[in-house]
Each structure stands twice: as structure tokens, then as C-alpha cells.
């Protein structure tokens, strides 16, 4: 058996079940209050840089809370999804 | 939450149908108290993620029927630790003499525990996110979700590691990066036969396997593997503060998902699963140094905090205990509430007895005994130098073509090459062992 190839995060997240809410439960309010390092550290790569701006897309969020810990309270609005929406873990 | 669906007032509201919340709710309902569990997920368990292993004894104190009824996957019969340095891997394996802990999906286990609470008479309301603990005149009187308030004599906070409610209540500061680690996990569909043959396991026997060294890209933390019935839970635990520091300095080559993929495709470990499907990918925060995470107080009038939210988790590097601590704290909270409601009400003074019970229990004793363990785990000597050293020693012993060194020669020359002095190494090892 040769070396295995890694699965890209976009494909990996397809294995996890979500019921995505219509509105985001996490939002960047002020760029300066949210570290750019989240592009490396977020376990679902929900953070990406577009030019100089950090963008967040909530669809693949695993609700771990890492970005809340690393961000300023005034920089990031962080809540859990409402009405049972969001990630639906089955085997964890 | 439609308030007309929940008439009247409850004796107790439990926030969160995880292990701590459901254990408390089960015992409260069993004692005849009107108990409401509020869960943000779709049914209990859908937001749960852990490594894979639960110590059974504390759970049996709440549910003596555990072994017969719970969704146990495998009883841990083998514990392994591997020290990884490049292509070299040194592994220690211990075959246990008796059954102490089992592997499972916490998603299934939480569902079972919440089911027990409901069977005992508790009401479980899911898909409801609690936004605030309601306080009146210095006393907790209920919870708020959106515009709706539900009242109770006591609120038990079992919200988990992201304790926003506790922060809002003023009992805990915002989490600092040094207090938590990030757990990331892949569930791989290896198949029962493969698991048992490749890891030499009996039918219901399981393995817990920790990896230290070149699996975390120089970050404090480690890898883990737990065998389930048909799948393997594989993942990493990474110290958040140190990972953030490394990322700021530009020292992180890989993203966190790439690090987990590097472990799954690792030439040594991947022999077990090959290209088997990944069924699920997830992440969750866990606690580093439980005592530092404990809130200032575990109670206030009409209020108790249990489980992860209270900091009840121990990570020693070779084992993680969280679910059993959570369940046991739920048990202590339920006992305290029952006593208080039968004897003067849920005053601060009466509920303080919960804190006394926790401090007299194995939870607090364990946390105190291993106090400072997180400092050891953050020490590069532990997670980088020690694995490298071990593998250098074994390489000298086993990779010699002609003349093998004596063990002493191998150790001293390896220490020299690693630029660690023997005396410093011995002192460090003693201090590490005193905390592990």
C-alpha cells in the first residue's frame, strides 16, 4: 500500500451531517477583534482571507468554540445555532 | 419556547442533556422532583463529541444497570502509548487485567442517559437554546430562551465547556486560550474483523492508544485512537494557547485539518485502516488543568454548576477523564438539591454543601493531585524531546550493523546528542512523574 492521500477539508465536511440555519450564528463584527490565525486553526476551515479581509462562513461550523476563545468579545458575535440547527453528530 | 407548552413552575431546570445534566436530572426525577431538562440540540447527544473512553465505576453509582443496558462498544483491554520521532516509533502496550473503562460514541451514550432521566419522569425539551440564567434579588429563579422565561426553585448549569451562561452570570471569566485544548476527531469505518485482527483484540475488547511526538507539528498535545465496535475514533488534542502563539509566529505549516489528515495518512498508523471511509469529522474544546478552569463558586442561591462547565476534566497525557467526573458531579448536585429542598430550601448556605461534597470527592482529589499537569504537557521536553530521545536510544540498540552499544552507552550518548544533561533529565522526569 502506498502512502494515503489526505482528504480535503471541503470533502471531509461532507461526511458530517448538518441542518444549516438560514441565518449565521457567528458573525465577524470588527476585523481587528478576530485573529487572522483562525485560517490555520479553525478545525473546519470556516475562516478564509479574501485580500486583507477575514471572512467567516458558518455552514461547516462544528460549534467547537475555538474562535470565541481567540477573539475579542466586541469583534465576534458568537452563539450556538437556534432550534436544534447546525451540526448533527452521530458517531462522536 | 412556547410557555403554554410548559405550564407551571419546575422544582429543577437542568440546562444541557449531556452526561452531567442527565445524571442530575435522572436522580432528581427519581426522587419525585418536577424536573425539566433543556437541550439545544435535536435530541440528546447530537452536539456531543469526546475522545472515546469512559470510566465505568462512577457511572455505576448512578446506573447500576450500566453494563447490561448502556451502548458500550468495547471494554478497554489494551492501553498503548507511542512516541513518534520521524519514521521511528516506540510503543508501550499494557494488557489490562480487569475491566475498568469502555469505549462508546458519546452521541449514543448521552441519548441513553437522557432516556434514563425521561423514564424516571424528567421532561426533556430539545431544540431550545437557553440564552440566560434569570436572577432576581441575588437568587436564580429560572432560565430565559428568547422572550420566554421558565421558572424553577433550582437551576443546574450543565452547559458544557463553552460556558457562556456562567460567564453572563459573573461566576466565570471569559475562557483564556491557555485553559483549553482543541480536540479534532475523525471516525473511520474500519470494520469489526479488521479492528480485532490488526490490533489483536477479542470480540468485545477495545484499545485506547495515545501518540506523543511528531504527530502534533511541534505543538503541545497528542494523538488518540479508540476502537469502537466497527469504527476507529482517531484524532488530535492541541493546546490552544500554544497553537495560537505558533500560528502568530508563522510556525504552523499545516492547518489543523491538515494535521489530522497527516495522522490519518501516517505511514505507520494508517496500516490499520488503509483507505477505509471517514464517516464523520468533528471538533470540540476540552479543558487543560481543571482546577484553573473551576469557577470562583460552584453555587449561588438557586443555582449549581456541574460537568465541563465546572472544570471537571482531567487530562494527564496518557488518559483523559471527563464523562465520569461529569456524571459524578451531577450525582452530587442532585443529592444536594434533594437535601436542600427537603430542608430549608435552595439557599446559598444549603447549596454550598455541593461544593463541600465535590471537594471531598475523587473528582477534586484527582484534580488537586495532578495540579500543574498542564505545565508538564506544555513542556517541549515532554512532547518533543522525550519521544525523540526514546527513539534515538532504540535506534542505537536495534539499528547497529556490527557493534551494539550497551544500554547505558546508548542512553548517555543519546542524551548528549539531544543536548540534555543526565542530571537535568532525571530531575525533570521525577517532576513529571510526580504530576502524571
PDB file of N, CA, C and O in Angstrom, chain A residues 3-7 9 12-13 15-16 19 35 37 40-43 45 62-64 66 68-69 71 73 78-80 83-92, chain B residues 40 42 46-50 105-107 127 129 162 164 167 174 185-187 244 248 252-253 255-257 261 264-265 267 270 274 278-283 285:
ATOM      1  N   UNK A   3       1.522   5.486   0.141  1.00  0.00           N
ATOM      2  CA  UNK A   3       1.067   6.477   1.119  1.00  0.00           C
ATOM      3  C   UNK A   3      -0.342   6.945   0.772  1.00  0.00           C
ATOM      4  O   UNK A   3      -0.669   7.155  -0.395  1.00  0.00           O
ATOM      5  N   UNK A   4      -1.153   7.101   1.790  1.00  0.00           N
ATOM      6  CA  UNK A   4      -2.534   7.524   1.562  1.00  0.00           C
ATOM      7  C   UNK A   4      -2.576   9.010   1.291  1.00  0.00           C
ATOM      8  O   UNK A   4      -1.767   9.766   1.799  1.00  0.00           O
ATOM      9  N   UNK A   5      -3.564   9.396   0.479  1.00  0.00           N
ATOM     10  CA  UNK A   5      -3.720  10.815   0.202  1.00  0.00           C
ATOM     11  C   UNK A   5      -4.692  11.450   1.183  1.00  0.00           C
ATOM     12  O   UNK A   5      -5.736  10.870   1.487  1.00  0.00           O
ATOM     13  N   UNK A   6      -4.360  12.638   1.676  1.00  0.00           N
ATOM     14  CA  UNK A   6      -5.290  13.312   2.577  1.00  0.00           C
ATOM     15  C   UNK A   6      -6.595  13.685   1.867  1.00  0.00           C
ATOM     16  O   UNK A   6      -6.613  13.870   0.653  1.00  0.00           O
ATOM     17  N   UNK A   7      -7.655  13.759   2.657  1.00  0.00           N
ATOM     18  CA  UNK A   7      -8.946  14.214   2.126  1.00  0.00           C
ATOM     19  C   UNK A   7      -9.026  15.715   2.378  1.00  0.00           C
ATOM     20  O   UNK A   7      -8.713  16.177   3.473  1.00  0.00           O
ATOM     21  N   UNK A   9     -10.504  19.309   3.271  1.00  0.00           N
ATOM     22  CA  UNK A   9     -11.468  19.641   4.326  1.00  0.00           C
ATOM     23  C   UNK A   9     -12.883  19.813   3.770  1.00  0.00           C
ATOM     24  O   UNK A   9     -13.857  19.393   4.400  1.00  0.00           O
ATOM     25  N   UNK A  12     -14.131  16.387   3.529  1.00  0.00           N
ATOM     26  CA  UNK A  12     -14.264  15.781   4.853  1.00  0.00           C
ATOM     27  C   UNK A  12     -15.564  16.242   5.520  1.00  0.00           C
ATOM     28  O   UNK A  12     -16.274  15.452   6.152  1.00  0.00           O
ATOM     29  N   UNK A  13     -15.865  17.529   5.345  1.00  0.00           N
ATOM     30  CA  UNK A  13     -17.058  18.088   5.986  1.00  0.00           C
ATOM     31  C   UNK A  13     -18.346  17.536   5.371  1.00  0.00           C
ATOM     32  O   UNK A  13     -19.410  17.618   5.978  1.00  0.00           O
ATOM     33  N   UNK A  15     -18.896  14.504   5.091  1.00  0.00           N
ATOM     34  CA  UNK A  15     -19.222  13.282   5.848  1.00  0.00           C
ATOM     35  C   UNK A  15     -20.046  13.610   7.087  1.00  0.00           C
ATOM     36  O   UNK A  15     -20.684  12.737   7.658  1.00  0.00           O
ATOM     37  N   UNK A  16     -19.950  14.837   7.531  1.00  0.00           N
ATOM     38  CA  UNK A  16     -20.659  15.251   8.735  1.00  0.00           C
ATOM     39  C   UNK A  16     -22.021  15.801   8.342  1.00  0.00           C
ATOM     40  O   UNK A  16     -22.157  16.463   7.315  1.00  0.00           O
ATOM     41  N   UNK A  19     -27.738  20.591   9.682  1.00  0.00           N
ATOM     42  CA  UNK A  19     -29.003  21.209   9.296  1.00  0.00           C
ATOM     43  C   UNK A  19     -28.740  22.710   9.372  1.00  0.00           C
ATOM     44  O   UNK A  19     -28.841  23.315  10.439  1.00  0.00           O
ATOM     45  N   UNK A  35      -8.671  37.153  15.170  1.00  0.00           N
ATOM     46  CA  UNK A  35      -7.328  36.909  14.643  1.00  0.00           C
ATOM     47  C   UNK A  35      -7.328  36.182  13.295  1.00  0.00           C
ATOM     48  O   UNK A  35      -8.095  35.236  13.094  1.00  0.00           O
ATOM     49  N   UNK A  37      -5.168  34.260  12.333  1.00  0.00           N
ATOM     50  CA  UNK A  37      -4.630  32.905  12.530  1.00  0.00           C
ATOM     51  C   UNK A  37      -5.713  31.838  12.499  1.00  0.00           C
ATOM     52  O   UNK A  37      -5.433  30.646  12.385  1.00  0.00           O
ATOM     53  N   UNK A  40      -5.724  29.158   9.940  1.00  0.00           N
ATOM     54  CA  UNK A  40      -4.938  27.938  10.190  1.00  0.00           C
ATOM     55  C   UNK A  40      -5.577  27.059  11.249  1.00  0.00           C
ATOM     56  O   UNK A  40      -5.508  25.837  11.189  1.00  0.00           O
ATOM     57  N   UNK A  41      -6.169  27.692  12.261  1.00  0.00           N
ATOM     58  CA  UNK A  41      -6.545  26.950  13.465  1.00  0.00           C
ATOM     59  C   UNK A  41      -7.977  26.428  13.471  1.00  0.00           C
ATOM     60  O   UNK A  41      -8.265  25.426  14.121  1.00  0.00           O
ATOM     61  N   UNK A  42      -8.888  27.094  12.781  1.00  0.00           N
ATOM     62  CA  UNK A  42     -10.282  26.642  12.791  1.00  0.00           C
ATOM     63  C   UNK A  42     -10.337  25.209  12.240  1.00  0.00           C
ATOM     64  O   UNK A  42      -9.865  24.953  11.131  1.00  0.00           O
ATOM     65  N   UNK A  43     -10.898  24.257  12.998  1.00  0.00           N
ATOM     66  CA  UNK A  43     -10.855  22.853  12.577  1.00  0.00           C
ATOM     67  C   UNK A  43     -11.707  22.553  11.344  1.00  0.00           C
ATOM     68  O   UNK A  43     -11.576  21.487  10.752  1.00  0.00           O
ATOM     69  N   UNK A  45     -11.973  24.973   8.860  1.00  0.00           N
ATOM     70  CA  UNK A  45     -11.533  25.973   7.877  1.00  0.00           C
ATOM     71  C   UNK A  45     -12.683  26.887   7.449  1.00  0.00           C
ATOM     72  O   UNK A  45     -12.867  27.174   6.274  1.00  0.00           O
ATOM     73  N   UNK A  62     -18.413  23.521  13.264  1.00  0.00           N
ATOM     74  CA  UNK A  62     -18.548  22.350  14.138  1.00  0.00           C
ATOM     75  C   UNK A  62     -18.900  22.760  15.569  1.00  0.00           C
ATOM     76  O   UNK A  62     -18.935  21.941  16.470  1.00  0.00           O
ATOM     77  N   UNK A  63     -19.122  24.065  15.770  1.00  0.00           N
ATOM     78  CA  UNK A  63     -19.573  24.618  17.054  1.00  0.00           C
ATOM     79  C   UNK A  63     -18.618  24.323  18.203  1.00  0.00           C
ATOM     80  O   UNK A  63     -19.052  24.073  19.319  1.00  0.00           O
ATOM     81  N   UNK A  64     -17.304  24.331  17.906  1.00  0.00           N
ATOM     82  CA  UNK A  64     -16.331  23.978  18.949  1.00  0.00           C
ATOM     83  C   UNK A  64     -16.070  25.119  19.922  1.00  0.00           C
ATOM     84  O   UNK A  64     -15.752  24.892  21.074  1.00  0.00           O
ATOM     85  N   UNK A  66     -13.664  27.509  19.466  1.00  0.00           N
ATOM     86  CA  UNK A  66     -12.285  27.995  19.380  1.00  0.00           C
ATOM     87  C   UNK A  66     -12.216  29.476  19.010  1.00  0.00           C
ATOM     88  O   UNK A  66     -11.482  30.245  19.625  1.00  0.00           O
ATOM     89  N   UNK A  68     -14.311  31.821  19.442  1.00  0.00           N
ATOM     90  CA  UNK A  68     -14.782  32.679  20.524  1.00  0.00           C
ATOM     91  C   UNK A  68     -13.655  32.909  21.533  1.00  0.00           C
ATOM     92  O   UNK A  68     -13.442  34.015  22.009  1.00  0.00           O
ATOM     93  N   UNK A  69     -12.910  31.814  21.834  1.00  0.00           N
ATOM     94  CA  UNK A  69     -11.813  31.906  22.796  1.00  0.00           C
ATOM     95  C   UNK A  69     -10.716  32.848  22.284  1.00  0.00           C
ATOM     96  O   UNK A  69     -10.125  33.599  23.050  1.00  0.00           O
ATOM     97  N   UNK A  71     -11.015  35.317  20.017  1.00  0.00           N
ATOM     98  CA  UNK A  71     -11.451  36.640  19.551  1.00  0.00           C
ATOM     99  C   UNK A  71     -11.852  37.540  20.709  1.00  0.00           C
ATOM    100  O   UNK A  71     -12.151  37.074  21.805  1.00  0.00           O
ATOM    101  N   UNK A  73     -14.508  39.998  22.522  1.00  0.00           N
ATOM    102  CA  UNK A  73     -15.968  39.929  22.566  1.00  0.00           C
ATOM    103  C   UNK A  73     -16.631  40.932  21.623  1.00  0.00           C
ATOM    104  O   UNK A  73     -17.676  40.663  21.051  1.00  0.00           O
ATOM    105  N   UNK A  78     -20.849  35.512  18.826  1.00  0.00           N
ATOM    106  CA  UNK A  78     -20.773  34.046  18.856  1.00  0.00           C
ATOM    107  C   UNK A  78     -21.944  33.475  19.652  1.00  0.00           C
ATOM    108  O   UNK A  78     -22.090  33.754  20.839  1.00  0.00           O
ATOM    109  N   UNK A  79     -22.786  32.702  19.006  1.00  0.00           N
ATOM    110  CA  UNK A  79     -23.846  31.981  19.712  1.00  0.00           C
ATOM    111  C   UNK A  79     -23.909  30.574  19.125  1.00  0.00           C
ATOM    112  O   UNK A  79     -23.316  30.296  18.085  1.00  0.00           O
ATOM    113  N   UNK A  80     -24.623  29.696  19.805  1.00  0.00           N
ATOM    114  CA  UNK A  80     -24.936  28.398  19.221  1.00  0.00           C
ATOM    115  C   UNK A  80     -26.104  28.587  18.245  1.00  0.00           C
ATOM    116  O   UNK A  80     -26.913  29.498  18.427  1.00  0.00           O
ATOM    117  N   UNK A  83     -32.889  26.497  17.546  1.00  0.00           N
ATOM    118  CA  UNK A  83     -33.864  25.481  17.102  1.00  0.00           C
ATOM    119  C   UNK A  83     -33.242  24.155  16.675  1.00  0.00           C
ATOM    120  O   UNK A  83     -33.721  23.510  15.743  1.00  0.00           O
ATOM    121  N   UNK A  84     -32.187  23.755  17.337  1.00  0.00           N
ATOM    122  CA  UNK A  84     -31.591  22.448  17.047  1.00  0.00           C
ATOM    123  C   UNK A  84     -30.823  22.382  15.742  1.00  0.00           C
ATOM    124  O   UNK A  84     -30.421  21.306  15.305  1.00  0.00           O
ATOM    125  N   UNK A  85     -30.640  23.552  15.107  1.00  0.00           N
ATOM    126  CA  UNK A  85     -29.940  23.571  13.823  1.00  0.00           C
ATOM    127  C   UNK A  85     -28.438  23.396  14.014  1.00  0.00           C
ATOM    128  O   UNK A  85     -27.952  23.284  15.123  1.00  0.00           O
ATOM    129  N   UNK A  86     -27.692  23.391  12.898  1.00  0.00           N
ATOM    130  CA  UNK A  86     -26.244  23.261  12.961  1.00  0.00           C
ATOM    131  C   UNK A  86     -25.795  21.817  12.838  1.00  0.00           C
ATOM    132  O   UNK A  86     -26.496  20.981  12.259  1.00  0.00           O
ATOM    133  N   UNK A  87     -24.629  21.509  13.399  1.00  0.00           N
ATOM    134  CA  UNK A  87     -24.040  20.178  13.251  1.00  0.00           C
ATOM    135  C   UNK A  87     -24.881  19.126  13.983  1.00  0.00           C
ATOM    136  O   UNK A  87     -25.466  19.408  15.036  1.00  0.00           O
ATOM    137  N   UNK A  88     -25.007  17.950  13.361  1.00  0.00           N
ATOM    138  CA  UNK A  88     -25.788  16.845  13.947  1.00  0.00           C
ATOM    139  C   UNK A  88     -24.858  15.635  14.071  1.00  0.00           C
ATOM    140  O   UNK A  88     -24.812  14.778  13.196  1.00  0.00           O
ATOM    141  N   UNK A  89     -24.116  15.564  15.177  1.00  0.00           N
ATOM    142  CA  UNK A  89     -23.154  14.471  15.347  1.00  0.00           C
ATOM    143  C   UNK A  89     -23.859  13.128  15.516  1.00  0.00           C
ATOM    144  O   UNK A  89     -24.901  13.037  16.165  1.00  0.00           O
ATOM    145  N   UNK A  90     -23.269  12.088  14.917  1.00  0.00           N
ATOM    146  CA  UNK A  90     -23.848  10.745  15.012  1.00  0.00           C
ATOM    147  C   UNK A  90     -22.925   9.713  15.673  1.00  0.00           C
ATOM    148  O   UNK A  90     -23.358   8.835  16.379  1.00  0.00           O
ATOM    149  N   UNK A  91     -21.621   9.814  15.395  1.00  0.00           N
ATOM    150  CA  UNK A  91     -20.687   8.764  15.846  1.00  0.00           C
ATOM    151  C   UNK A  91     -19.545   9.296  16.711  1.00  0.00           C
ATOM    152  O   UNK A  91     -18.476   8.728  16.750  1.00  0.00           O
ATOM    153  N   UNK A  92     -19.758  10.429  17.365  1.00  0.00           N
ATOM    154  CA  UNK A  92     -18.653  11.030  18.110  1.00  0.00           C
ATOM    155  C   UNK A  92     -18.854  10.918  19.606  1.00  0.00           C
ATOM    156  O   UNK A  92     -18.059  11.416  20.367  1.00  0.00           O
TER     157      UNK A  92
ATOM    158  N   UNK B  40     -30.135  22.173  23.682  1.00  0.00           N
ATOM    159  CA  UNK B  40     -30.110  22.997  22.468  1.00  0.00           C
ATOM    160  C   UNK B  40     -30.128  22.142  21.195  1.00  0.00           C
ATOM    161  O   UNK B  40     -30.550  22.589  20.138  1.00  0.00           O
ATOM    162  N   UNK B  42     -30.874  18.657  18.639  1.00  0.00           N
ATOM    163  CA  UNK B  42     -32.063  17.917  18.210  1.00  0.00           C
ATOM    164  C   UNK B  42     -32.014  16.555  18.893  1.00  0.00           C
ATOM    165  O   UNK B  42     -31.386  15.628  18.402  1.00  0.00           O
ATOM    166  N   UNK B  46     -26.691  15.015  20.108  1.00  0.00           N
ATOM    167  CA  UNK B  46     -26.321  15.461  18.758  1.00  0.00           C
ATOM    168  C   UNK B  46     -25.218  16.521  18.759  1.00  0.00           C
ATOM    169  O   UNK B  46     -24.675  16.829  17.709  1.00  0.00           O
ATOM    170  N   UNK B  47     -24.929  17.081  19.931  1.00  0.00           N
ATOM    171  CA  UNK B  47     -23.858  18.083  19.991  1.00  0.00           C
ATOM    172  C   UNK B  47     -22.664  17.561  20.795  1.00  0.00           C
ATOM    173  O   UNK B  47     -21.781  18.323  21.165  1.00  0.00           O
ATOM    174  N   UNK B  48     -22.668  16.265  21.085  1.00  0.00           N
ATOM    175  CA  UNK B  48     -21.612  15.695  21.926  1.00  0.00           C
ATOM    176  C   UNK B  48     -20.447  15.192  21.087  1.00  0.00           C
ATOM    177  O   UNK B  48     -20.643  14.545  20.051  1.00  0.00           O
ATOM    178  N   UNK B  49     -19.234  15.464  21.570  1.00  0.00           N
ATOM    179  CA  UNK B  49     -18.042  14.884  20.952  1.00  0.00           C
ATOM    180  C   UNK B  49     -16.988  14.721  22.038  1.00  0.00           C
ATOM    181  O   UNK B  49     -16.752  15.641  22.817  1.00  0.00           O
ATOM    182  N   UNK B  50     -16.398  13.542  22.128  1.00  0.00           N
ATOM    183  CA  UNK B  50     -15.287  13.321  23.070  1.00  0.00           C
ATOM    184  C   UNK B  50     -14.301  12.371  22.413  1.00  0.00           C
ATOM    185  O   UNK B  50     -14.434  12.042  21.236  1.00  0.00           O
ATOM    186  N   UNK B 105     -19.665   5.866  21.557  1.00  0.00           N
ATOM    187  CA  UNK B 105     -19.927   7.184  20.980  1.00  0.00           C
ATOM    188  C   UNK B 105     -20.654   7.976  22.059  1.00  0.00           C
ATOM    189  O   UNK B 105     -21.677   7.512  22.563  1.00  0.00           O
ATOM    190  N   UNK B 106     -20.181   9.161  22.370  1.00  0.00           N
ATOM    191  CA  UNK B 106     -20.874   9.952  23.387  1.00  0.00           C
ATOM    192  C   UNK B 106     -22.253  10.383  22.890  1.00  0.00           C
ATOM    193  O   UNK B 106     -23.158  10.619  23.676  1.00  0.00           O
ATOM    194  N   UNK B 107     -22.397  10.457  21.561  1.00  0.00           N
ATOM    195  CA  UNK B 107     -23.704  10.762  20.987  1.00  0.00           C
ATOM    196  C   UNK B 107     -24.731   9.705  21.427  1.00  0.00           C
ATOM    197  O   UNK B 107     -25.831  10.043  21.863  1.00  0.00           O
ATOM    198  N   UNK B 127     -34.072  21.248  21.161  1.00  0.00           N
ATOM    199  CA  UNK B 127     -34.091  22.340  20.173  1.00  0.00           C
ATOM    200  C   UNK B 127     -34.369  23.695  20.807  1.00  0.00           C
ATOM    201  O   UNK B 127     -34.909  24.593  20.161  1.00  0.00           O
ATOM    202  N   UNK B 129     -32.443  26.725  22.896  1.00  0.00           N
ATOM    203  CA  UNK B 129     -31.178  27.282  23.365  1.00  0.00           C
ATOM    204  C   UNK B 129     -31.473  28.222  24.527  1.00  0.00           C
ATOM    205  O   UNK B 129     -32.242  29.171  24.373  1.00  0.00           O
ATOM    206  N   UNK B 162     -18.087  25.465  26.737  1.00  0.00           N
ATOM    207  CA  UNK B 162     -18.347  26.852  26.306  1.00  0.00           C
ATOM    208  C   UNK B 162     -19.414  27.446  27.208  1.00  0.00           C
ATOM    209  O   UNK B 162     -20.587  27.521  26.857  1.00  0.00           O
ATOM    210  N   UNK B 164     -21.026  30.041  28.304  1.00  0.00           N
ATOM    211  CA  UNK B 164     -21.468  31.428  28.138  1.00  0.00           C
ATOM    212  C   UNK B 164     -22.442  31.859  29.231  1.00  0.00           C
ATOM    213  O   UNK B 164     -22.445  33.019  29.639  1.00  0.00           O
ATOM    214  N   UNK B 167     -20.558  32.702  32.367  1.00  0.00           N
ATOM    215  CA  UNK B 167     -19.853  33.977  32.204  1.00  0.00           C
ATOM    216  C   UNK B 167     -20.827  35.135  32.392  1.00  0.00           C
ATOM    217  O   UNK B 167     -20.537  36.103  33.095  1.00  0.00           O
ATOM    218  N   UNK B 174     -14.152  35.039  30.937  1.00  0.00           N
ATOM    219  CA  UNK B 174     -14.075  34.501  29.585  1.00  0.00           C
ATOM    220  C   UNK B 174     -12.919  33.495  29.536  1.00  0.00           C
ATOM    221  O   UNK B 174     -11.884  33.697  30.172  1.00  0.00           O
ATOM    222  N   UNK B 185     -11.506  15.162  15.614  1.00  0.00           N
ATOM    223  CA  UNK B 185     -11.679  13.711  15.541  1.00  0.00           C
ATOM    224  C   UNK B 185     -12.248  13.269  14.210  1.00  0.00           C
ATOM    225  O   UNK B 185     -13.123  13.924  13.650  1.00  0.00           O
ATOM    226  N   UNK B 186     -11.716  12.160  13.710  1.00  0.00           N
ATOM    227  CA  UNK B 186     -12.279  11.509  12.526  1.00  0.00           C
ATOM    228  C   UNK B 186     -12.778  10.125  12.959  1.00  0.00           C
ATOM    229  O   UNK B 186     -12.122   9.452  13.737  1.00  0.00           O
ATOM    230  N   UNK B 187     -13.924   9.734  12.460  1.00  0.00           N
ATOM    231  CA  UNK B 187     -14.432   8.387  12.746  1.00  0.00           C
ATOM    232  C   UNK B 187     -14.297   7.570  11.462  1.00  0.00           C
ATOM    233  O   UNK B 187     -14.857   7.926  10.424  1.00  0.00           O
ATOM    234  N   UNK B 244      -1.917  28.914  19.045  1.00  0.00           N
ATOM    235  CA  UNK B 244      -2.145  30.304  18.609  1.00  0.00           C
ATOM    236  C   UNK B 244      -0.820  31.060  18.533  1.00  0.00           C
ATOM    237  O   UNK B 244      -0.551  31.763  17.565  1.00  0.00           O
ATOM    238  N   UNK B 248       0.846  32.673  15.218  1.00  0.00           N
ATOM    239  CA  UNK B 248       1.193  34.098  15.127  1.00  0.00           C
ATOM    240  C   UNK B 248       2.629  34.290  14.649  1.00  0.00           C
ATOM    241  O   UNK B 248       2.937  35.231  13.949  1.00  0.00           O
ATOM    242  N   UNK B 252       3.330  27.532  11.997  1.00  0.00           N
ATOM    243  CA  UNK B 252       2.447  26.420  11.639  1.00  0.00           C
ATOM    244  C   UNK B 252       2.413  26.244  10.129  1.00  0.00           C
ATOM    245  O   UNK B 252       1.862  27.065   9.412  1.00  0.00           O
ATOM    246  N   UNK B 253       3.009  25.150   9.665  1.00  0.00           N
ATOM    247  CA  UNK B 253       2.980  24.884   8.230  1.00  0.00           C
ATOM    248  C   UNK B 253       1.599  24.416   7.809  1.00  0.00           C
ATOM    249  O   UNK B 253       1.059  24.825   6.798  1.00  0.00           O
ATOM    250  N   UNK B 255      -2.565  23.515   8.381  1.00  0.00           N
ATOM    251  CA  UNK B 255      -3.772  23.915   9.099  1.00  0.00           C
ATOM    252  C   UNK B 255      -4.146  22.758  10.023  1.00  0.00           C
ATOM    253  O   UNK B 255      -3.645  21.641   9.871  1.00  0.00           O
ATOM    254  N   UNK B 256      -5.041  23.031  10.968  1.00  0.00           N
ATOM    255  CA  UNK B 256      -5.457  21.977  11.896  1.00  0.00           C
ATOM    256  C   UNK B 256      -6.071  20.770  11.154  1.00  0.00           C
ATOM    257  O   UNK B 256      -5.698  19.633  11.415  1.00  0.00           O
ATOM    258  N   UNK B 257      -6.988  20.985  10.189  1.00  0.00           N
ATOM    259  CA  UNK B 257      -7.497  19.810   9.451  1.00  0.00           C
ATOM    260  C   UNK B 257      -6.375  19.043   8.739  1.00  0.00           C
ATOM    261  O   UNK B 257      -6.421  17.807   8.681  1.00  0.00           O
ATOM    262  N   UNK B 261      -5.293  15.062   9.103  1.00  0.00           N
ATOM    263  CA  UNK B 261      -5.127  14.232   7.916  1.00  0.00           C
ATOM    264  C   UNK B 261      -3.735  13.594   7.866  1.00  0.00           C
ATOM    265  O   UNK B 261      -3.580  12.460   7.403  1.00  0.00           O
ATOM    266  N   UNK B 264      -4.015  10.606   9.977  1.00  0.00           N
ATOM    267  CA  UNK B 264      -4.783   9.537   9.337  1.00  0.00           C
ATOM    268  C   UNK B 264      -3.986   8.872   8.207  1.00  0.00           C
ATOM    269  O   UNK B 264      -4.134   7.672   7.954  1.00  0.00           O
ATOM    270  N   UNK B 265      -3.140   9.639   7.545  1.00  0.00           N
ATOM    271  CA  UNK B 265      -2.361   9.076   6.439  1.00  0.00           C
ATOM    272  C   UNK B 265      -0.934   8.712   6.870  1.00  0.00           C
ATOM    273  O   UNK B 265      -0.094   8.423   6.028  1.00  0.00           O
ATOM    274  N   UNK B 267       2.261   6.898   7.757  1.00  0.00           N
ATOM    275  CA  UNK B 267       2.706   5.633   7.188  1.00  0.00           C
ATOM    276  C   UNK B 267       2.632   4.473   8.191  1.00  0.00           C
ATOM    277  O   UNK B 267       2.344   3.343   7.819  1.00  0.00           O
ATOM    278  N   UNK B 270      -1.534   4.252   9.659  1.00  0.00           N
ATOM    279  CA  UNK B 270      -2.602   4.046   8.673  1.00  0.00           C
ATOM    280  C   UNK B 270      -2.688   2.603   8.186  1.00  0.00           C
ATOM    281  O   UNK B 270      -3.663   2.233   7.531  1.00  0.00           O
ATOM    282  N   UNK B 274      -6.010   1.693   6.372  1.00  0.00           N
ATOM    283  CA  UNK B 274      -5.829   1.856   4.935  1.00  0.00           C
ATOM    284  C   UNK B 274      -6.665   2.990   4.388  1.00  0.00           C
ATOM    285  O   UNK B 274      -6.662   4.088   4.939  1.00  0.00           O
ATOM    286  N   UNK B 278     -13.969   7.678   5.903  1.00  0.00           N
ATOM    287  CA  UNK B 278     -14.181   8.513   7.075  1.00  0.00           C
ATOM    288  C   UNK B 278     -15.682   8.790   7.151  1.00  0.00           C
ATOM    289  O   UNK B 278     -16.272   9.322   6.217  1.00  0.00           O
ATOM    290  N   UNK B 279     -16.303   8.382   8.255  1.00  0.00           N
ATOM    291  CA  UNK B 279     -17.760   8.514   8.388  1.00  0.00           C
ATOM    292  C   UNK B 279     -18.174   9.874   8.905  1.00  0.00           C
ATOM    293  O   UNK B 279     -19.267  10.360   8.622  1.00  0.00           O
ATOM    294  N   UNK B 280     -17.311  10.453   9.719  1.00  0.00           N
ATOM    295  CA  UNK B 280     -17.686  11.716  10.350  1.00  0.00           C
ATOM    296  C   UNK B 280     -16.433  12.455  10.806  1.00  0.00           C
ATOM    297  O   UNK B 280     -15.422  11.846  11.129  1.00  0.00           O
ATOM    298  N   UNK B 281     -16.526  13.776  10.807  1.00  0.00           N
ATOM    299  CA  UNK B 281     -15.427  14.633  11.232  1.00  0.00           C
ATOM    300  C   UNK B 281     -16.001  15.643  12.203  1.00  0.00           C
ATOM    301  O   UNK B 281     -17.079  16.199  11.963  1.00  0.00           O
ATOM    302  N   UNK B 282     -15.311  15.874  13.309  1.00  0.00           N
ATOM    303  CA  UNK B 282     -15.851  16.817  14.284  1.00  0.00           C
ATOM    304  C   UNK B 282     -14.787  17.439  15.158  1.00  0.00           C
ATOM    305  O   UNK B 282     -13.619  17.045  15.104  1.00  0.00           O
ATOM    306  N   UNK B 283     -15.185  18.427  15.950  1.00  0.00           N
ATOM    307  CA  UNK B 283     -14.249  19.109  16.840  1.00  0.00           C
ATOM    308  C   UNK B 283     -14.974  19.613  18.084  1.00  0.00           C
ATOM    309  O   UNK B 283     -16.185  19.872  18.050  1.00  0.00           O
ATOM    310  N   UNK B 285     -13.963  21.659  22.140  1.00  0.00           N
ATOM    311  CA  UNK B 285     -12.933  22.118  23.078  1.00  0.00           C
ATOM    312  C   UNK B 285     -12.896  21.204  24.283  1.00  0.00           C
ATOM    313  O   UNK B 285     -13.904  20.616  24.661  1.00  0.00           O
TER     314      UNK B 285
END
